[in-house]
């Protein structure tokens, strides 16, 4: 498989560090609010990556954190903890907010057929691990105490900006509106490993530490949680592209300073979903959620298909019109699959040829739009229905579109082909009346049928009827 690596800016042949396992890590959600569909784009594409690796024969162990402490309003370690903000907004405790939105996140994931990673660990579970890593970083002189907080000293590294070759001043973490710069930092991009002092003294959760009672910075959780479950190295680290800097840059800085060797080989970044008006953000208040899609009558899997139709390294613009197009595509696809007959023998050679095309799409930097095209290739292929159904089931283990299940539901919802010459004659008379634009007669027949307990369904294949 070839995968684009954000560190080298190239597509590289994927070679795992260990023959028996692919170690994969995903930055999880900050659970102070619902996930927006932009966040979920990242989780859909990461889910496809995991499933593609399994499909291609790898054994995968995937770990994800849940950020329930330390992610401040600004990624530059200033401002209020997002969790505290969420708790105030809803007049609940931080732990209640964390539980509620963690559950809501996994409920959304389930609707989108996103598999839960093998290990999910909340940040508040691993305080001892953070204290150990920060202690070691201080001992190794990569970290310093200032104004009550522990900071990572980015000037101690040979190369801090691993993802970009831009000018350093362009990349300095912006100090946003309403947030003051931290005067304790020796270098502008130094980041907090452990807080004991903050302008916001109402931090809800605090723990004892060698540096005083406080709480961890945002970045340390991903380094420690991944090492706890994956050991001292990993193959693929995933996240949305906004996480590359500063979050992932800081993860690499502290992890490699701590370990004294390279930590992660491949960095997989999903580009953003934007609205026509620009960036999608949870902190802005009103935002697009899976529930909103459902309220508007969209199956969440239509959104999954919408995401799969674009490459993960391209920005994607969401609009209701674009989603409607995906719905039309999905409905047509399912109606077509519903025409495939069940039963019969799979033609192995034809199956292998179809599978080959699908694998080629995945192998080419997870080309999901080509993988969706491979589904159409199946429907057009010159082989029997059993082979087509087998290929679709096989592909769907990666695509997660419920292709056969939705087709079955579609078929079950169709009227049964019952034979009743009298009713058939009335239906035919109504069709004839409609053709002559005799709407009154057509409606009269419909009403007559209704009175007899017959419902008429107009379909692209003609008018059908069923007893209700
Ligand atoms: P958060 O809950 O803010 O920690 O973000 C969860 C994940 O969503 C991270 O991997 C982010 O990089 C990613 N993300 C945030 N905004 C977007 C977006 N508009 N499109 C795609 N991914 C996003
Ligand atoms: Zn992370």
mmCIF file of C-alpha atoms in Angstrom, residues 102-429:
data_model
loop_
_atom_site.group_PDB
_atom_site.id
_atom_site.type_symbol
_atom_site.label_atom_id
_atom_site.label_comp_id
_atom_site.label_asym_id
_atom_site.label_seq_id
_atom_site.Cartn_x
_atom_site.Cartn_y
_atom_site.Cartn_z
ATOM 1 C CA UNK A 102 -18.275 10.659 24.941
ATOM 2 C CA UNK A 103 -21.448 8.564 24.682
ATOM 3 C CA UNK A 104 -22.866 10.966 22.072
ATOM 4 C CA UNK A 105 -19.645 10.664 20.057
ATOM 5 C CA UNK A 106 -19.786 6.858 19.965
ATOM 6 C CA UNK A 107 -23.497 6.929 19.147
ATOM 7 C CA UNK A 108 -22.704 9.136 16.124
ATOM 8 C CA UNK A 109 -19.836 6.819 15.169
ATOM 9 C CA UNK A 110 -22.161 3.809 15.302
ATOM 10 C CA UNK A 111 -24.618 5.512 12.943
ATOM 11 C CA UNK A 112 -21.757 6.209 10.545
ATOM 12 C CA UNK A 113 -20.447 2.625 10.774
ATOM 13 C CA UNK A 114 -17.226 3.846 12.376
ATOM 14 C CA UNK A 115 -15.723 0.968 14.322
ATOM 15 C CA UNK A 116 -14.660 1.716 17.903
ATOM 16 C CA UNK A 117 -10.834 1.478 18.140
ATOM 17 C CA UNK A 118 -9.403 -1.519 19.996
ATOM 18 C CA UNK A 119 -8.409 0.692 22.917
ATOM 19 C CA UNK A 120 -10.115 3.920 23.983
ATOM 20 C CA UNK A 121 -8.567 5.748 26.927
ATOM 21 C CA UNK A 122 -9.728 9.019 28.514
ATOM 22 C CA UNK A 123 -6.935 11.489 29.250
ATOM 23 C CA UNK A 124 -7.885 11.664 32.938
ATOM 24 C CA UNK A 125 -6.984 7.952 33.316
ATOM 25 C CA UNK A 126 -3.256 8.385 32.802
ATOM 26 C CA UNK A 127 -2.015 11.037 35.230
ATOM 27 C CA UNK A 128 0.804 8.806 36.560
ATOM 28 C CA UNK A 129 2.097 8.289 33.022
ATOM 29 C CA UNK A 130 2.167 12.074 32.393
ATOM 30 C CA UNK A 131 4.015 12.696 35.649
ATOM 31 C CA UNK A 132 6.584 10.060 34.689
ATOM 32 C CA UNK A 133 7.125 11.527 31.214
ATOM 33 C CA UNK A 134 7.361 15.136 32.470
ATOM 34 C CA UNK A 135 9.796 14.114 35.218
ATOM 35 C CA UNK A 136 12.012 12.401 32.648
ATOM 36 C CA UNK A 137 11.870 15.409 30.309
ATOM 37 C CA UNK A 138 12.987 17.702 33.154
ATOM 38 C CA UNK A 139 15.824 15.280 34.028
ATOM 39 C CA UNK A 140 16.924 15.213 30.402
ATOM 40 C CA UNK A 141 16.835 19.028 30.334
ATOM 41 C CA UNK A 142 14.110 19.213 27.700
ATOM 42 C CA UNK A 143 11.677 20.837 30.115
ATOM 43 C CA UNK A 144 11.756 23.692 32.635
ATOM 44 C CA UNK A 145 9.625 25.136 35.406
ATOM 45 C CA UNK A 146 8.476 28.728 35.096
ATOM 46 C CA UNK A 147 5.757 30.618 36.933
ATOM 47 C CA UNK A 148 4.441 27.368 38.423
ATOM 48 C CA UNK A 149 4.026 25.518 35.095
ATOM 49 C CA UNK A 150 6.285 22.975 33.386
ATOM 50 C CA UNK A 151 7.151 23.836 29.767
ATOM 51 C CA UNK A 152 8.823 21.923 26.967
ATOM 52 C CA UNK A 153 11.848 23.804 25.660
ATOM 53 C CA UNK A 154 11.555 23.665 21.868
ATOM 54 C CA UNK A 155 14.989 25.287 21.413
ATOM 55 C CA UNK A 156 16.602 22.031 22.633
ATOM 56 C CA UNK A 157 15.562 20.222 19.466
ATOM 57 C CA UNK A 158 17.502 20.080 16.235
ATOM 58 C CA UNK A 159 14.301 20.228 14.229
ATOM 59 C CA UNK A 160 11.020 21.238 15.786
ATOM 60 C CA UNK A 161 8.870 21.937 12.708
ATOM 61 C CA UNK A 162 8.770 18.409 11.356
ATOM 62 C CA UNK A 163 5.809 18.831 9.011
ATOM 63 C CA UNK A 164 6.690 21.984 7.144
ATOM 64 C CA UNK A 165 9.578 23.799 5.605
ATOM 65 C CA UNK A 166 7.944 27.202 5.990
ATOM 66 C CA UNK A 167 9.524 30.100 7.770
ATOM 67 C CA UNK A 168 9.324 29.551 11.520
ATOM 68 C CA UNK A 169 7.707 32.905 12.248
ATOM 69 C CA UNK A 170 4.796 32.010 9.959
ATOM 70 C CA UNK A 171 4.099 28.985 12.073
ATOM 71 C CA UNK A 172 4.165 30.454 15.523
ATOM 72 C CA UNK A 173 1.035 29.485 17.331
ATOM 73 C CA UNK A 174 -1.287 32.411 17.003
ATOM 74 C CA UNK A 175 -2.380 34.191 20.122
ATOM 75 C CA UNK A 176 -6.089 34.584 19.565
ATOM 76 C CA UNK A 177 -8.492 37.259 20.482
ATOM 77 C CA UNK A 178 -9.145 37.572 24.197
ATOM 78 C CA UNK A 179 -6.178 35.381 25.130
ATOM 79 C CA UNK A 180 -2.961 36.770 26.470
ATOM 80 C CA UNK A 181 0.503 35.548 25.631
ATOM 81 C CA UNK A 182 2.220 33.508 28.350
ATOM 82 C CA UNK A 183 5.269 35.480 29.539
ATOM 83 C CA UNK A 184 6.796 32.411 31.244
ATOM 84 C CA UNK A 185 7.766 30.747 27.968
ATOM 85 C CA UNK A 186 11.450 30.926 27.000
ATOM 86 C CA UNK A 187 10.604 30.455 23.331
ATOM 87 C CA UNK A 188 7.383 31.386 21.631
ATOM 88 C CA UNK A 189 6.443 27.816 20.692
ATOM 89 C CA UNK A 190 7.328 26.209 24.023
ATOM 90 C CA UNK A 191 4.284 24.407 25.284
ATOM 91 C CA UNK A 192 2.887 23.411 28.648
ATOM 92 C CA UNK A 193 3.432 19.876 29.922
ATOM 93 C CA UNK A 194 1.875 20.459 33.328
ATOM 94 C CA UNK A 195 -0.126 23.434 34.628
ATOM 95 C CA UNK A 196 -0.316 24.502 38.230
ATOM 96 C CA UNK A 197 -0.952 28.152 37.463
ATOM 97 C CA UNK A 198 -3.413 29.570 35.044
ATOM 98 C CA UNK A 199 -5.398 32.758 34.779
ATOM 99 C CA UNK A 200 -8.447 30.536 35.135
ATOM 100 C CA UNK A 201 -8.404 29.301 38.697
ATOM 101 C CA UNK A 202 -11.664 27.381 38.427
ATOM 102 C CA UNK A 203 -10.096 24.360 36.675
ATOM 103 C CA UNK A 204 -12.374 21.549 37.840
ATOM 104 C CA UNK A 205 -10.065 18.533 37.902
ATOM 105 C CA UNK A 206 -6.628 18.733 39.488
ATOM 106 C CA UNK A 207 -4.101 16.191 40.655
ATOM 107 C CA UNK A 208 -1.113 16.211 42.938
ATOM 108 C CA UNK A 209 2.287 16.269 41.212
ATOM 109 C CA UNK A 210 5.951 16.983 42.040
ATOM 110 C CA UNK A 211 5.342 20.537 40.744
ATOM 111 C CA UNK A 212 2.212 21.221 42.752
ATOM 112 C CA UNK A 213 -1.478 20.500 42.356
ATOM 113 C CA UNK A 214 -2.462 20.932 38.739
ATOM 114 C CA UNK A 215 -3.399 19.308 35.463
ATOM 115 C CA UNK A 216 -1.704 18.117 32.271
ATOM 116 C CA UNK A 217 -1.273 20.088 29.066
ATOM 117 C CA UNK A 218 -3.196 18.893 26.017
ATOM 118 C CA UNK A 219 -0.396 17.285 24.003
ATOM 119 C CA UNK A 220 1.107 14.959 26.615
ATOM 120 C CA UNK A 221 -1.945 12.684 26.683
ATOM 121 C CA UNK A 222 -1.453 11.390 23.154
ATOM 122 C CA UNK A 223 2.232 10.580 23.699
ATOM 123 C CA UNK A 224 1.573 8.743 26.954
ATOM 124 C CA UNK A 225 -1.624 6.955 25.961
ATOM 125 C CA UNK A 226 -0.083 5.676 22.747
ATOM 126 C CA UNK A 227 3.062 4.458 24.555
ATOM 127 C CA UNK A 228 0.978 2.826 27.272
ATOM 128 C CA UNK A 229 -0.813 0.647 24.724
ATOM 129 C CA UNK A 230 1.493 0.507 21.706
ATOM 130 C CA UNK A 231 4.953 0.675 23.253
ATOM 131 C CA UNK A 232 7.859 2.861 22.193
ATOM 132 C CA UNK A 233 7.114 3.002 18.489
ATOM 133 C CA UNK A 234 4.139 3.186 16.193
ATOM 134 C CA UNK A 235 3.378 2.877 12.508
ATOM 135 C CA UNK A 236 0.602 5.354 11.741
ATOM 136 C CA UNK A 237 -0.615 8.362 13.659
ATOM 137 C CA UNK A 238 -3.859 9.946 12.414
ATOM 138 C CA UNK A 239 -5.699 13.185 12.903
ATOM 139 C CA UNK A 240 -7.283 16.129 11.163
ATOM 140 C CA UNK A 241 -4.867 18.411 9.331
ATOM 141 C CA UNK A 242 -5.320 21.203 11.905
ATOM 142 C CA UNK A 243 -3.688 18.884 14.442
ATOM 143 C CA UNK A 244 -0.389 18.734 12.512
ATOM 144 C CA UNK A 245 0.663 21.969 14.129
ATOM 145 C CA UNK A 246 0.991 22.509 17.033
ATOM 146 C CA UNK A 247 -0.517 19.295 18.483
ATOM 147 C CA UNK A 248 1.305 16.604 16.504
ATOM 148 C CA UNK A 249 4.481 18.656 16.251
ATOM 149 C CA UNK A 250 4.497 18.847 20.053
ATOM 150 C CA UNK A 251 3.645 15.168 20.436
ATOM 151 C CA UNK A 252 6.713 14.292 18.354
ATOM 152 C CA UNK A 253 8.913 16.761 20.231
ATOM 153 C CA UNK A 254 8.131 15.375 23.684
ATOM 154 C CA UNK A 255 7.907 11.702 22.641
ATOM 155 C CA UNK A 256 11.251 11.610 20.840
ATOM 156 C CA UNK A 257 12.962 13.693 23.554
ATOM 157 C CA UNK A 258 11.609 11.211 26.109
ATOM 158 C CA UNK A 259 12.450 8.068 24.139
ATOM 159 C CA UNK A 260 15.709 9.195 22.581
ATOM 160 C CA UNK A 261 14.710 7.666 19.236
ATOM 161 C CA UNK A 262 12.214 7.970 16.401
ATOM 162 C CA UNK A 263 8.646 7.418 17.492
ATOM 163 C CA UNK A 264 6.185 7.261 14.603
ATOM 164 C CA UNK A 265 6.818 6.453 10.941
ATOM 165 C CA UNK A 266 3.738 7.614 9.025
ATOM 166 C CA UNK A 267 1.521 10.619 9.651
ATOM 167 C CA UNK A 268 -1.929 10.456 8.100
ATOM 168 C CA UNK A 269 -3.783 13.779 8.043
ATOM 169 C CA UNK A 270 -7.341 14.232 6.882
ATOM 170 C CA UNK A 271 -8.090 17.581 5.304
ATOM 171 C CA UNK A 272 -10.976 19.697 6.426
ATOM 172 C CA UNK A 273 -14.628 19.692 5.718
ATOM 173 C CA UNK A 274 -15.663 23.297 5.264
ATOM 174 C CA UNK A 275 -19.004 24.923 4.773
ATOM 175 C CA UNK A 276 -19.569 27.314 1.889
ATOM 176 C CA UNK A 277 -19.057 30.059 4.492
ATOM 177 C CA UNK A 278 -15.651 28.692 5.589
ATOM 178 C CA UNK A 279 -14.283 26.794 8.558
ATOM 179 C CA UNK A 280 -16.503 24.534 10.621
ATOM 180 C CA UNK A 281 -16.039 24.949 14.351
ATOM 181 C CA UNK A 282 -17.538 23.515 17.529
ATOM 182 C CA UNK A 283 -16.744 26.597 19.545
ATOM 183 C CA UNK A 284 -18.842 28.802 17.226
ATOM 184 C CA UNK A 285 -22.121 27.576 18.764
ATOM 185 C CA UNK A 286 -24.449 26.451 15.936
ATOM 186 C CA UNK A 287 -22.916 23.647 13.970
ATOM 187 C CA UNK A 288 -23.703 20.642 11.824
ATOM 188 C CA UNK A 289 -24.215 17.369 13.646
ATOM 189 C CA UNK A 290 -25.306 13.868 12.693
ATOM 190 C CA UNK A 291 -28.638 14.503 14.455
ATOM 191 C CA UNK A 292 -29.236 17.522 12.237
ATOM 192 C CA UNK A 293 -28.653 15.390 9.131
ATOM 193 C CA UNK A 294 -31.159 12.874 10.468
ATOM 194 C CA UNK A 295 -33.700 15.574 11.280
ATOM 195 C CA UNK A 296 -33.476 16.682 7.674
ATOM 196 C CA UNK A 297 -34.201 13.146 6.535
ATOM 197 C CA UNK A 298 -30.698 11.964 5.638
ATOM 198 C CA UNK A 299 -29.407 8.522 6.520
ATOM 199 C CA UNK A 300 -25.975 9.111 8.168
ATOM 200 C CA UNK A 301 -24.533 6.597 5.688
ATOM 201 C CA UNK A 302 -25.330 9.073 2.900
ATOM 202 C CA UNK A 303 -22.874 11.396 4.645
ATOM 203 C CA UNK A 304 -20.350 8.549 4.822
ATOM 204 C CA UNK A 305 -20.709 8.037 1.065
ATOM 205 C CA UNK A 306 -20.354 11.797 0.546
ATOM 206 C CA UNK A 307 -17.003 11.622 2.378
ATOM 207 C CA UNK A 308 -15.828 8.526 0.496
ATOM 208 C CA UNK A 309 -16.468 10.209 -2.846
ATOM 209 C CA UNK A 310 -13.561 12.604 -2.169
ATOM 210 C CA UNK A 311 -9.949 11.961 -1.406
ATOM 211 C CA UNK A 312 -8.982 12.488 2.238
ATOM 212 C CA UNK A 313 -6.213 14.908 1.256
ATOM 213 C CA UNK A 314 -8.565 17.377 -0.403
ATOM 214 C CA UNK A 315 -10.641 19.948 1.359
ATOM 215 C CA UNK A 316 -14.294 19.100 1.025
ATOM 216 C CA UNK A 317 -17.131 21.603 0.920
ATOM 217 C CA UNK A 318 -20.353 20.638 2.597
ATOM 218 C CA UNK A 319 -23.673 21.976 1.322
ATOM 219 C CA UNK A 320 -27.155 20.519 1.541
ATOM 220 C CA UNK A 321 -27.166 20.372 -2.255
ATOM 221 C CA UNK A 322 -23.969 18.280 -2.250
ATOM 222 C CA UNK A 323 -25.457 15.990 0.371
ATOM 223 C CA UNK A 324 -28.651 15.648 -1.651
ATOM 224 C CA UNK A 325 -26.546 14.556 -4.651
ATOM 225 C CA UNK A 326 -24.938 11.896 -2.476
ATOM 226 C CA UNK A 327 -28.382 10.749 -1.363
ATOM 227 C CA UNK A 328 -29.546 10.375 -4.965
ATOM 228 C CA UNK A 329 -26.393 8.371 -5.729
ATOM 229 C CA UNK A 330 -26.858 6.168 -2.659
ATOM 230 C CA UNK A 331 -30.545 5.506 -3.320
ATOM 231 C CA UNK A 332 -29.902 4.578 -6.963
ATOM 232 C CA UNK A 333 -27.040 2.326 -5.983
ATOM 233 C CA UNK A 334 -29.128 0.524 -3.372
ATOM 234 C CA UNK A 335 -32.094 0.133 -5.768
ATOM 235 C CA UNK A 336 -29.745 -1.422 -8.316
ATOM 236 C CA UNK A 337 -28.190 -3.786 -5.783
ATOM 237 C CA UNK A 338 -31.710 -4.788 -4.701
ATOM 238 C CA UNK A 339 -32.282 -6.289 -8.149
ATOM 239 C CA UNK A 340 -29.491 -8.853 -7.641
ATOM 240 C CA UNK A 341 -30.842 -12.352 -7.047
ATOM 241 C CA UNK A 342 -29.873 -14.176 -3.876
ATOM 242 C CA UNK A 343 -28.283 -17.641 -3.941
ATOM 243 C CA UNK A 344 -26.057 -19.342 -6.497
ATOM 244 C CA UNK A 345 -22.371 -20.152 -6.798
ATOM 245 C CA UNK A 346 -19.659 -17.474 -6.754
ATOM 246 C CA UNK A 347 -17.499 -17.471 -9.912
ATOM 247 C CA UNK A 348 -14.064 -17.359 -8.287
ATOM 248 C CA UNK A 349 -12.115 -15.933 -11.212
ATOM 249 C CA UNK A 350 -14.534 -13.070 -11.803
ATOM 250 C CA UNK A 351 -14.611 -12.381 -8.052
ATOM 251 C CA UNK A 352 -10.801 -12.179 -7.911
ATOM 252 C CA UNK A 353 -10.736 -9.731 -10.838
ATOM 253 C CA UNK A 354 -13.254 -7.426 -9.150
ATOM 254 C CA UNK A 355 -11.380 -7.626 -5.859
ATOM 255 C CA UNK A 356 -8.164 -6.718 -7.649
ATOM 256 C CA UNK A 357 -9.614 -3.381 -8.791
ATOM 257 C CA UNK A 358 -10.818 -2.575 -5.323
ATOM 258 C CA UNK A 359 -7.431 -3.379 -3.794
ATOM 259 C CA UNK A 360 -5.681 -1.209 -6.370
ATOM 260 C CA UNK A 361 -7.873 1.728 -5.319
ATOM 261 C CA UNK A 362 -7.029 1.237 -1.635
ATOM 262 C CA UNK A 363 -3.349 0.699 -2.335
ATOM 263 C CA UNK A 364 -3.104 4.048 -4.117
ATOM 264 C CA UNK A 365 -3.077 6.282 -1.029
ATOM 265 C CA UNK A 366 -6.554 5.178 0.036
ATOM 266 C CA UNK A 367 -8.325 6.342 -3.095
ATOM 267 C CA UNK A 368 -11.852 5.969 -1.789
ATOM 268 C CA UNK A 369 -13.575 7.580 -4.766
ATOM 269 C CA UNK A 370 -11.952 4.945 -6.995
ATOM 270 C CA UNK A 371 -13.034 2.310 -4.478
ATOM 271 C CA UNK A 372 -16.627 3.534 -4.866
ATOM 272 C CA UNK A 373 -16.205 3.314 -8.650
ATOM 273 C CA UNK A 374 -15.196 -0.330 -8.142
ATOM 274 C CA UNK A 375 -18.704 -0.879 -6.746
ATOM 275 C CA UNK A 376 -20.170 0.314 -10.051
ATOM 276 C CA UNK A 377 -17.737 -1.967 -11.882
ATOM 277 C CA UNK A 378 -19.250 -4.866 -9.956
ATOM 278 C CA UNK A 379 -22.754 -3.962 -11.044
ATOM 279 C CA UNK A 380 -21.664 -3.718 -14.691
ATOM 280 C CA UNK A 381 -19.514 -6.872 -14.645
ATOM 281 C CA UNK A 382 -20.323 -9.885 -16.804
ATOM 282 C CA UNK A 383 -20.731 -12.410 -14.018
ATOM 283 C CA UNK A 384 -23.605 -13.899 -12.062
ATOM 284 C CA UNK A 385 -25.463 -12.180 -9.242
ATOM 285 C CA UNK A 386 -23.926 -14.421 -6.581
ATOM 286 C CA UNK A 387 -20.461 -13.175 -7.586
ATOM 287 C CA UNK A 388 -21.642 -9.562 -7.559
ATOM 288 C CA UNK A 389 -23.226 -9.893 -4.153
ATOM 289 C CA UNK A 390 -20.093 -11.576 -2.779
ATOM 290 C CA UNK A 391 -17.890 -8.779 -4.151
ATOM 291 C CA UNK A 392 -20.157 -6.091 -2.700
ATOM 292 C CA UNK A 393 -20.152 -7.747 0.732
ATOM 293 C CA UNK A 394 -16.373 -8.004 0.529
ATOM 294 C CA UNK A 395 -15.883 -4.303 -0.411
ATOM 295 C CA UNK A 396 -18.366 -3.183 2.190
ATOM 296 C CA UNK A 397 -16.131 -4.492 4.966
ATOM 297 C CA UNK A 398 -14.058 -1.391 4.137
ATOM 298 C CA UNK A 399 -16.616 1.039 2.723
ATOM 299 C CA UNK A 400 -19.129 0.512 5.533
ATOM 300 C CA UNK A 401 -22.142 1.586 3.463
ATOM 301 C CA UNK A 402 -24.437 -1.316 4.418
ATOM 302 C CA UNK A 403 -24.809 -2.079 0.707
ATOM 303 C CA UNK A 404 -26.516 -5.479 1.004
ATOM 304 C CA UNK A 405 -28.434 -4.678 4.198
ATOM 305 C CA UNK A 406 -29.883 -1.454 2.731
ATOM 306 C CA UNK A 407 -30.738 -3.306 -0.491
ATOM 307 C CA UNK A 408 -32.603 -5.929 1.518
ATOM 308 C CA UNK A 409 -34.534 -3.236 3.398
ATOM 309 C CA UNK A 410 -35.335 -1.598 0.063
ATOM 310 C CA UNK A 411 -36.600 -4.885 -1.324
ATOM 311 C CA UNK A 412 -38.661 -5.653 1.768
ATOM 312 C CA UNK A 413 -40.330 -2.262 1.494
ATOM 313 C CA UNK A 414 -41.379 -2.942 -2.094
ATOM 314 C CA UNK A 415 -44.936 -4.097 -2.775
ATOM 315 C CA UNK A 416 -45.307 -7.835 -3.214
ATOM 316 C CA UNK A 417 -46.326 -9.067 -6.637
ATOM 317 C CA UNK A 418 -49.769 -10.323 -5.693
ATOM 318 C CA UNK A 419 -52.078 -11.432 -8.523
ATOM 319 C CA UNK A 420 -55.703 -10.226 -8.568
ATOM 320 C CA UNK A 421 -57.155 -9.641 -12.056
ATOM 321 C CA UNK A 422 -59.825 -7.247 -10.821
ATOM 322 C CA UNK A 423 -57.374 -5.005 -8.978
ATOM 323 C CA UNK A 424 -54.874 -5.261 -11.847
ATOM 324 C CA UNK A 425 -57.607 -4.075 -14.230
ATOM 325 C CA UNK A 426 -58.420 -1.074 -12.016
ATOM 326 C CA UNK A 427 -54.726 -0.180 -11.729
ATOM 327 C CA UNK A 428 -54.381 -0.422 -15.519
ATOM 328 C CA UNK A 429 -57.463 1.784 -15.960
#
